[in-house]
Amino acid sequence: MTQAIKDKLRGQAIAIDGPAASGKSTLAKGLAEHYGLVMVNSGEMYRAVTWLAIQKNLDLSDEEALLKIVDELNYTVEGYTSAIEYQGQQLTTELRLAQVNAGVSQVAALPELRAKLVEIQRNYLNKQGVQAVVMEGRDIGSVVFPDTPYKFYLKATQEVRQSRRADQGEVDVIAKRDAADSARKASPLVIADGAQVVDVSNLSIEAVRHQVIELIESV
Ligand code: CDP
């Protein structure tokens, strides 16, 4: 990678949005490794709040209660990876539980909760040692970093996505989540203004990464 590209990306966010199981995390990880940037999975934040709310037996529609627990989680960066911790433990497999998959879209529809998490997401660029981020989610190009010139929207048929999720061994009714994420009032899943749409249905992981790297370098 040339110094010119490194300079171009400094202080920027590469935004990757798309529906469930469209390959956002895989692409974001690949780009973060390629450019030496921090990858942030914003969906994990909505999942972590959902998981903790379930642990605490909170009503998932009680926005005030959910706003309070956001501060019990720690949003950390180490090297090129970001993580979410609760009581000193990194949250991993618990974020992919069927109960979390089933509840997260309801939690993600709460507007004040979103505003609070968006602030945390923007703040990654101010963390020590962070030059630029690759962030993936549903509203990264439309709401979190609307001014970034690096916006991508991954598109794949529902059949392809549902079968990929099943291959991962997860119980996840993605059609239901997609419908809720697209129909909600607060920051619905949309193709952001200026986003480049990449149809990944028939592309390998490497081919997607290659295509997006070419697009980034042509900006
Ligand atoms: O990995 P997958 O695509 O299945 O989902 P995710 O990125 O982990 O996101 C889980 C859920 O969080 C989504 O279904 C949305 O309801 C919500 N989400 C959101 O509303 N906004 C984001 N920027 C990221 C996720």
PDB file of C-alpha atoms and ligand atoms in Angstrom:
ATOM      1  CA  MET A   1       0.000   0.000   0.000  1.00  0.00           C
ATOM      2  CA  THR A   2       1.343   3.401  -0.882  1.00  0.00           C
ATOM      3  CA  GLN A   3       1.880   6.245   1.556  1.00  0.00           C
ATOM      4  CA  ALA A   4      -0.552   8.323  -0.524  1.00  0.00           C
ATOM      5  CA  ILE A   5      -3.412   5.926   0.271  1.00  0.00           C
ATOM      6  CA  LYS A   6      -2.491   5.835   3.945  1.00  0.00           C
ATOM      7  CA  ASP A   7      -2.550   9.644   4.010  1.00  0.00           C
ATOM      8  CA  LYS A   8      -5.863   9.727   2.175  1.00  0.00           C
ATOM      9  CA  LEU A   9      -7.511   7.420   4.694  1.00  0.00           C
ATOM     10  CA  ARG A  10      -6.195   9.176   7.819  1.00  0.00           C
ATOM     11  CA  GLY A  11      -9.048  10.400  10.022  1.00  0.00           C
ATOM     12  CA  GLN A  12     -11.638   8.768   7.776  1.00  0.00           C
ATOM     13  CA  ALA A  13     -14.171   6.002   8.173  1.00  0.00           C
ATOM     14  CA  ILE A  14     -14.804   3.314   5.592  1.00  0.00           C
ATOM     15  CA  ALA A  15     -18.531   2.638   5.955  1.00  0.00           C
ATOM     16  CA  ILE A  16     -19.998  -0.762   5.117  1.00  0.00           C
ATOM     17  CA  ASP A  17     -23.736  -1.252   5.346  1.00  0.00           C
ATOM     18  CA  GLY A  18     -26.131  -3.937   4.249  1.00  0.00           C
ATOM     19  CA  PRO A  19     -28.771  -6.414   5.402  1.00  0.00           C
ATOM     20  CA  ALA A  20     -28.208  -9.365   7.724  1.00  0.00           C
ATOM     21  CA  ALA A  21     -25.602 -11.934   6.695  1.00  0.00           C
ATOM     22  CA  SER A  22     -24.516 -10.000   3.616  1.00  0.00           C
ATOM     23  CA  GLY A  23     -20.831 -10.442   4.484  1.00  0.00           C
ATOM     24  CA  LYS A  24     -20.195  -7.043   6.081  1.00  0.00           C
ATOM     25  CA  SER A  25     -18.032  -8.370   8.923  1.00  0.00           C
ATOM     26  CA  THR A  26     -15.892 -10.488   6.636  1.00  0.00           C
ATOM     27  CA  LEU A  27     -15.299  -7.585   4.276  1.00  0.00           C
ATOM     28  CA  ALA A  28     -14.673  -5.112   7.108  1.00  0.00           C
ATOM     29  CA  LYS A  29     -12.135  -7.458   8.679  1.00  0.00           C
ATOM     30  CA  GLY A  30     -10.380  -7.980   5.343  1.00  0.00           C
ATOM     31  CA  LEU A  31     -10.162  -4.242   4.675  1.00  0.00           C
ATOM     32  CA  ALA A  32      -8.968  -3.511   8.214  1.00  0.00           C
ATOM     33  CA  GLU A  33      -6.181  -6.070   7.795  1.00  0.00           C
ATOM     34  CA  HIS A  34      -5.266  -4.817   4.340  1.00  0.00           C
ATOM     35  CA  TYR A  35      -4.960  -1.179   5.402  1.00  0.00           C
ATOM     36  CA  GLY A  36      -3.930  -1.713   9.036  1.00  0.00           C
ATOM     37  CA  LEU A  37      -7.042   0.004  10.389  1.00  0.00           C
ATOM     38  CA  VAL A  38      -9.340  -0.652  13.313  1.00  0.00           C
ATOM     39  CA  MET A  39     -12.498  -2.583  12.505  1.00  0.00           C
ATOM     40  CA  VAL A  40     -15.656  -1.746  14.408  1.00  0.00           C
ATOM     41  CA  ASN A  41     -18.757  -3.927  14.243  1.00  0.00           C
ATOM     42  CA  SER A  42     -21.566  -1.567  15.254  1.00  0.00           C
ATOM     43  CA  GLY A  43     -24.093  -4.424  15.276  1.00  0.00           C
ATOM     44  CA  GLU A  44     -22.235  -5.872  18.250  1.00  0.00           C
ATOM     45  CA  MET A  45     -23.139  -2.776  20.249  1.00  0.00           C
ATOM     46  CA  TYR A  46     -26.854  -3.255  19.628  1.00  0.00           C
ATOM     47  CA  ARG A  47     -26.374  -6.949  20.368  1.00  0.00           C
ATOM     48  CA  ALA A  48     -24.458  -6.283  23.608  1.00  0.00           C
ATOM     49  CA  VAL A  49     -27.184  -3.969  24.917  1.00  0.00           C
ATOM     50  CA  THR A  50     -29.799  -6.583  23.968  1.00  0.00           C
ATOM     51  CA  TRP A  51     -27.852  -9.378  25.677  1.00  0.00           C
ATOM     52  CA  LEU A  52     -27.319  -7.373  28.861  1.00  0.00           C
ATOM     53  CA  ALA A  53     -30.967  -6.309  28.958  1.00  0.00           C
ATOM     54  CA  ILE A  54     -32.002  -9.978  28.714  1.00  0.00           C
ATOM     55  CA  GLN A  55     -29.550 -10.871  31.510  1.00  0.00           C
ATOM     56  CA  LYS A  56     -31.113  -8.220  33.680  1.00  0.00           C
ATOM     57  CA  ASN A  57     -34.673  -9.228  32.772  1.00  0.00           C
ATOM     58  CA  LEU A  58     -35.416  -5.778  31.403  1.00  0.00           C
ATOM     59  CA  ASP A  59     -38.285  -5.062  29.077  1.00  0.00           C
ATOM     60  CA  LEU A  60     -36.697  -4.581  25.636  1.00  0.00           C
ATOM     61  CA  SER A  61     -39.030  -1.654  24.967  1.00  0.00           C
ATOM     62  CA  ASP A  62     -37.992   0.201  28.154  1.00  0.00           C
ATOM     63  CA  GLU A  63     -35.713   2.757  26.505  1.00  0.00           C
ATOM     64  CA  GLU A  64     -34.852   4.557  29.732  1.00  0.00           C
ATOM     65  CA  ALA A  65     -33.611   1.352  31.360  1.00  0.00           C
ATOM     66  CA  LEU A  66     -31.665   0.371  28.249  1.00  0.00           C
ATOM     67  CA  LEU A  67     -30.000   3.788  28.039  1.00  0.00           C
ATOM     68  CA  LYS A  68     -28.640   3.241  31.545  1.00  0.00           C
ATOM     69  CA  ILE A  69     -26.986  -0.090  30.786  1.00  0.00           C
ATOM     70  CA  VAL A  70     -25.043   1.289  27.776  1.00  0.00           C
ATOM     71  CA  ASP A  71     -22.542   2.721  30.287  1.00  0.00           C
ATOM     72  CA  GLU A  72     -22.013  -0.650  31.962  1.00  0.00           C
ATOM     73  CA  LEU A  73     -20.346  -1.883  28.790  1.00  0.00           C
ATOM     74  CA  ASN A  74     -16.777  -1.035  27.775  1.00  0.00           C
ATOM     75  CA  TYR A  75     -15.928  -0.320  24.153  1.00  0.00           C
ATOM     76  CA  THR A  76     -12.242  -1.123  23.730  1.00  0.00           C
ATOM     77  CA  VAL A  77      -9.624  -1.022  20.987  1.00  0.00           C
ATOM     78  CA  GLU A  78      -6.529  -3.133  21.027  1.00  0.00           C
ATOM     79  CA  GLY A  79      -4.306  -3.110  17.997  1.00  0.00           C
ATOM     80  CA  TYR A  80      -6.582  -3.451  14.985  1.00  0.00           C
ATOM     81  CA  THR A  81      -9.513  -4.982  16.798  1.00  0.00           C
ATOM     82  CA  SER A  82     -12.299  -3.477  18.818  1.00  0.00           C
ATOM     83  CA  ALA A  83     -14.298  -5.359  21.407  1.00  0.00           C
ATOM     84  CA  ILE A  84     -17.083  -4.939  23.923  1.00  0.00           C
ATOM     85  CA  GLU A  85     -16.526  -5.947  27.529  1.00  0.00           C
ATOM     86  CA  TYR A  86     -18.851  -6.465  30.441  1.00  0.00           C
ATOM     87  CA  GLN A  87     -17.371  -6.715  33.905  1.00  0.00           C
ATOM     88  CA  GLY A  88     -13.908  -7.172  32.430  1.00  0.00           C
ATOM     89  CA  GLN A  89     -14.953 -10.025  30.109  1.00  0.00           C
ATOM     90  CA  GLN A  90     -15.059  -9.701  26.359  1.00  0.00           C
ATOM     91  CA  LEU A  91     -18.489 -10.540  24.944  1.00  0.00           C
ATOM     92  CA  THR A  92     -18.275 -13.032  22.090  1.00  0.00           C
ATOM     93  CA  THR A  93     -20.568 -16.043  21.593  1.00  0.00           C
ATOM     94  CA  GLU A  94     -23.286 -14.595  23.830  1.00  0.00           C
ATOM     95  CA  LEU A  95     -23.839 -11.883  21.209  1.00  0.00           C
ATOM     96  CA  ARG A  96     -24.936 -14.493  18.670  1.00  0.00           C
ATOM     97  CA  LEU A  97     -27.508 -16.312  20.838  1.00  0.00           C
ATOM     98  CA  ALA A  98     -30.912 -16.990  19.261  1.00  0.00           C
ATOM     99  CA  GLN A  99     -32.557 -14.787  21.917  1.00  0.00           C
ATOM    100  CA  VAL A 100     -30.293 -11.895  20.982  1.00  0.00           C
ATOM    101  CA  ASN A 101     -30.919 -12.409  17.256  1.00  0.00           C
ATOM    102  CA  ALA A 102     -34.643 -12.356  17.961  1.00  0.00           C
ATOM    103  CA  GLY A 103     -34.597  -9.227  20.163  1.00  0.00           C
ATOM    104  CA  VAL A 104     -31.932  -6.986  18.675  1.00  0.00           C
ATOM    105  CA  SER A 105     -34.032  -5.284  15.980  1.00  0.00           C
ATOM    106  CA  GLN A 106     -36.555  -4.184  18.593  1.00  0.00           C
ATOM    107  CA  VAL A 107     -33.764  -2.637  20.661  1.00  0.00           C
ATOM    108  CA  ALA A 108     -32.155  -1.061  17.576  1.00  0.00           C
ATOM    109  CA  ALA A 109     -35.398   0.763  16.773  1.00  0.00           C
ATOM    110  CA  LEU A 110     -35.179   2.925  19.921  1.00  0.00           C
ATOM    111  CA  PRO A 111     -34.116   6.442  18.804  1.00  0.00           C
ATOM    112  CA  GLU A 112     -32.399   7.739  21.938  1.00  0.00           C
ATOM    113  CA  LEU A 113     -30.515   4.515  22.391  1.00  0.00           C
ATOM    114  CA  ARG A 114     -29.336   4.794  18.782  1.00  0.00           C
ATOM    115  CA  ALA A 115     -28.194   8.371  19.342  1.00  0.00           C
ATOM    116  CA  LYS A 116     -26.132   7.273  22.323  1.00  0.00           C
ATOM    117  CA  LEU A 117     -24.499   4.418  20.428  1.00  0.00           C
ATOM    118  CA  VAL A 118     -23.849   6.618  17.384  1.00  0.00           C
ATOM    119  CA  GLU A 119     -21.895   8.987  19.619  1.00  0.00           C
ATOM    120  CA  ILE A 120     -19.777   6.062  20.853  1.00  0.00           C
ATOM    121  CA  GLN A 121     -19.284   4.933  17.242  1.00  0.00           C
ATOM    122  CA  ARG A 122     -18.086   8.368  16.083  1.00  0.00           C
ATOM    123  CA  ASN A 123     -15.768   8.562  19.044  1.00  0.00           C
ATOM    124  CA  TYR A 124     -13.675   5.625  17.824  1.00  0.00           C
ATOM    125  CA  LEU A 125     -11.875   8.072  15.552  1.00  0.00           C
ATOM    126  CA  ASN A 126     -10.751  10.029  18.635  1.00  0.00           C
ATOM    127  CA  LYS A 127      -9.318   7.047  20.464  1.00  0.00           C
ATOM    128  CA  GLN A 128      -5.607   6.966  21.011  1.00  0.00           C
ATOM    129  CA  GLY A 129      -3.651   5.349  18.218  1.00  0.00           C
ATOM    130  CA  VAL A 130      -6.641   5.106  15.885  1.00  0.00           C
ATOM    131  CA  GLN A 131      -5.810   6.490  12.421  1.00  0.00           C
ATOM    132  CA  ALA A 132      -8.983   5.489  10.635  1.00  0.00           C
ATOM    133  CA  VAL A 133     -11.742   2.934  11.063  1.00  0.00           C
ATOM    134  CA  VAL A 134     -13.618   0.401   9.010  1.00  0.00           C
ATOM    135  CA  MET A 135     -17.111   0.338  10.494  1.00  0.00           C
ATOM    136  CA  GLU A 136     -19.955  -1.908   9.486  1.00  0.00           C
ATOM    137  CA  GLY A 137     -23.662  -1.783  10.254  1.00  0.00           C
ATOM    138  CA  ARG A 138     -26.937  -0.473   8.887  1.00  0.00           C
ATOM    139  CA  ASP A 139     -26.593   3.336   9.092  1.00  0.00           C
ATOM    140  CA  ILE A 140     -22.853   3.946   8.983  1.00  0.00           C
ATOM    141  CA  GLY A 141     -22.890   5.736   5.622  1.00  0.00           C
ATOM    142  CA  SER A 142     -26.256   7.395   6.149  1.00  0.00           C
ATOM    143  CA  VAL A 143     -26.043   8.579   9.780  1.00  0.00           C
ATOM    144  CA  VAL A 144     -22.803   7.792  11.605  1.00  0.00           C
ATOM    145  CA  PHE A 145     -20.319   9.061   8.984  1.00  0.00           C
ATOM    146  CA  PRO A 146     -22.442  10.687   6.260  1.00  0.00           C
ATOM    147  CA  ASP A 147     -19.495  12.759   4.969  1.00  0.00           C
ATOM    148  CA  THR A 148     -17.115   9.917   4.290  1.00  0.00           C
ATOM    149  CA  PRO A 149     -16.290   9.397   0.600  1.00  0.00           C
ATOM    150  CA  TYR A 150     -15.859   5.661   1.317  1.00  0.00           C
ATOM    151  CA  LYS A 151     -19.343   4.167   1.529  1.00  0.00           C
ATOM    152  CA  PHE A 152     -20.325   0.694   0.455  1.00  0.00           C
ATOM    153  CA  TYR A 153     -23.610  -1.155   0.517  1.00  0.00           C
ATOM    154  CA  LEU A 154     -23.486  -4.936   0.215  1.00  0.00           C
ATOM    155  CA  LYS A 155     -26.368  -6.580  -1.524  1.00  0.00           C
ATOM    156  CA  ALA A 156     -27.186 -10.315  -1.772  1.00  0.00           C
ATOM    157  CA  THR A 157     -30.369 -12.290  -2.282  1.00  0.00           C
ATOM    158  CA  GLN A 158     -32.228 -13.375   0.813  1.00  0.00           C
ATOM    159  CA  GLU A 159     -31.707 -17.044  -0.096  1.00  0.00           C
ATOM    160  CA  VAL A 160     -27.936 -16.624  -0.226  1.00  0.00           C
ATOM    161  CA  ARG A 161     -27.888 -14.747   3.068  1.00  0.00           C
ATOM    162  CA  GLN A 162     -30.194 -17.124   4.943  1.00  0.00           C
ATOM    163  CA  SER A 163     -28.171 -20.118   3.799  1.00  0.00           C
ATOM    164  CA  ARG A 164     -24.885 -18.461   4.856  1.00  0.00           C
ATOM    165  CA  ARG A 165     -26.318 -17.812   8.304  1.00  0.00           C
ATOM    166  CA  ALA A 166     -27.504 -21.420   8.581  1.00  0.00           C
ATOM    167  CA  ASP A 167     -23.974 -22.563   7.614  1.00  0.00           C
ATOM    168  CA  GLN A 168     -22.697 -20.564  10.572  1.00  0.00           C
ATOM    169  CA  GLY A 169     -24.928 -22.727  12.769  1.00  0.00           C
ATOM    170  CA  GLU A 170     -27.019 -19.853  14.062  1.00  0.00           C
ATOM    171  CA  VAL A 171     -30.731 -19.643  14.725  1.00  0.00           C
ATOM    172  CA  ASP A 172     -31.542 -16.377  12.993  1.00  0.00           C
ATOM    173  CA  VAL A 173     -34.655 -15.487  11.003  1.00  0.00           C
ATOM    174  CA  ILE A 174     -32.996 -12.834   8.889  1.00  0.00           C
ATOM    175  CA  ALA A 175     -36.075 -11.928   6.832  1.00  0.00           C
ATOM    176  CA  LYS A 176     -37.795 -10.773   9.997  1.00  0.00           C
ATOM    177  CA  ARG A 177     -34.810  -8.701  11.087  1.00  0.00           C
ATOM    178  CA  ASP A 178     -34.380  -7.182   7.620  1.00  0.00           C
ATOM    179  CA  ALA A 179     -38.042  -6.170   7.509  1.00  0.00           C
ATOM    180  CA  ALA A 180     -37.840  -4.538  10.942  1.00  0.00           C
ATOM    181  CA  ASP A 181     -34.514  -2.808  10.204  1.00  0.00           C
ATOM    182  CA  SER A 182     -35.787  -1.405   6.905  1.00  0.00           C
ATOM    183  CA  ALA A 183     -39.195  -0.312   8.164  1.00  0.00           C
ATOM    184  CA  ARG A 184     -38.219   1.428  11.399  1.00  0.00           C
ATOM    185  CA  LYS A 185     -38.462   5.203  11.736  1.00  0.00           C
ATOM    186  CA  ALA A 186     -35.069   5.780  13.370  1.00  0.00           C
ATOM    187  CA  SER A 187     -32.185   5.394  10.894  1.00  0.00           C
ATOM    188  CA  PRO A 188     -33.626   2.572   8.801  1.00  0.00           C
ATOM    189  CA  LEU A 189     -31.396   0.445   6.606  1.00  0.00           C
ATOM    190  CA  VAL A 190     -31.071   2.399   3.341  1.00  0.00           C
ATOM    191  CA  ILE A 191     -28.532   2.756   0.578  1.00  0.00           C
ATOM    192  CA  ALA A 192     -26.799   5.929   1.773  1.00  0.00           C
ATOM    193  CA  ASP A 193     -26.380   8.894  -0.557  1.00  0.00           C
ATOM    194  CA  GLY A 194     -23.189   8.348  -2.481  1.00  0.00           C
ATOM    195  CA  ALA A 195     -22.794   4.694  -1.469  1.00  0.00           C
ATOM    196  CA  GLN A 196     -21.419   2.234  -4.016  1.00  0.00           C
ATOM    197  CA  VAL A 197     -23.580  -0.869  -4.179  1.00  0.00           C
ATOM    198  CA  VAL A 198     -21.713  -4.175  -4.456  1.00  0.00           C
ATOM    199  CA  ASP A 199     -23.755  -7.252  -5.354  1.00  0.00           C
ATOM    200  CA  VAL A 200     -21.984 -10.053  -3.512  1.00  0.00           C
ATOM    201  CA  SER A 201     -24.395 -12.930  -4.275  1.00  0.00           C
ATOM    202  CA  ASN A 202     -22.039 -14.659  -6.706  1.00  0.00           C
ATOM    203  CA  LEU A 203     -18.684 -13.376  -5.518  1.00  0.00           C
ATOM    204  CA  SER A 204     -16.064 -15.030  -3.334  1.00  0.00           C
ATOM    205  CA  ILE A 205     -14.790 -13.281  -0.196  1.00  0.00           C
ATOM    206  CA  GLU A 206     -11.556 -12.385  -2.003  1.00  0.00           C
ATOM    207  CA  ALA A 207     -13.386 -11.048  -5.029  1.00  0.00           C
ATOM    208  CA  VAL A 208     -15.533  -8.746  -2.883  1.00  0.00           C
ATOM    209  CA  ARG A 209     -12.517  -7.444  -1.000  1.00  0.00           C
ATOM    210  CA  HIS A 210     -10.590  -6.922  -4.224  1.00  0.00           C
ATOM    211  CA  GLN A 211     -13.463  -5.011  -5.819  1.00  0.00           C
ATOM    212  CA  VAL A 212     -13.926  -2.741  -2.792  1.00  0.00           C
ATOM    213  CA  ILE A 213     -10.176  -2.039  -2.505  1.00  0.00           C
ATOM    214  CA  GLU A 214     -10.181  -0.945  -6.146  1.00  0.00           C
ATOM    215  CA  LEU A 215     -13.157   1.321  -5.497  1.00  0.00           C
ATOM    216  CA  ILE A 216     -11.518   2.838  -2.394  1.00  0.00           C
ATOM    217  CA  GLU A 217      -8.343   3.570  -4.304  1.00  0.00           C
ATOM    218  CA  SER A 218     -10.186   5.174  -7.171  1.00  0.00           C
ATOM    219  CA  VAL A 219     -11.847   7.795  -4.903  1.00  0.00           C
TER     220      VAL A 219
HETATM  221  O1  CDP B   1     -24.310  -9.715  11.482  1.00  0.00           O
HETATM  222  P1  CDP B   1     -25.697  -9.348  11.070  1.00  0.00           P
HETATM  223  O2  CDP B   1     -25.739  -8.675   9.767  1.00  0.00           O
HETATM  224  O3  CDP B   1     -26.667 -10.440  11.204  1.00  0.00           O
HETATM  225  O4  CDP B   1     -26.234  -8.277  12.131  1.00  0.00           O
HETATM  226  P2  CDP B   1     -25.446  -7.214  12.947  1.00  0.00           P
HETATM  227  O5  CDP B   1     -24.646  -6.334  12.052  1.00  0.00           O
HETATM  228  O6  CDP B   1     -24.751  -7.875  14.077  1.00  0.00           O
HETATM  229  O7  CDP B   1     -26.651  -6.330  13.521  1.00  0.00           O
HETATM  230  C1  CDP B   1     -27.606  -6.862  14.398  1.00  0.00           C
HETATM  231  C2  CDP B   1     -28.792  -5.914  14.445  1.00  0.00           C
HETATM  232  O8  CDP B   1     -28.371  -4.677  15.015  1.00  0.00           O
HETATM  233  C3  CDP B   1     -29.427  -5.547  13.116  1.00  0.00           C
HETATM  234  O9  CDP B   1     -30.396  -6.470  12.705  1.00  0.00           O
HETATM  235  C4  CDP B   1     -30.019  -4.182  13.407  1.00  0.00           C
HETATM  236  O10 CDP B   1     -31.279  -4.309  14.032  1.00  0.00           O
HETATM  237  C5  CDP B   1     -29.055  -3.599  14.417  1.00  0.00           C
HETATM  238  N1  CDP B   1     -28.095  -2.645  13.861  1.00  0.00           N
HETATM  239  C6  CDP B   1     -28.510  -1.363  13.604  1.00  0.00           C
HETATM  240  O11 CDP B   1     -29.684  -1.054  13.767  1.00  0.00           O
HETATM  241  N2  CDP B   1     -27.633  -0.418  13.190  1.00  0.00           N
HETATM  242  C7  CDP B   1     -26.352  -0.723  12.995  1.00  0.00           C
HETATM  243  N3  CDP B   1     -25.510   0.235  12.598  1.00  0.00           N
HETATM  244  C8  CDP B   1     -25.902  -2.037  13.206  1.00  0.00           C
HETATM  245  C9  CDP B   1     -26.803  -2.995  13.622  1.00  0.00           C
END
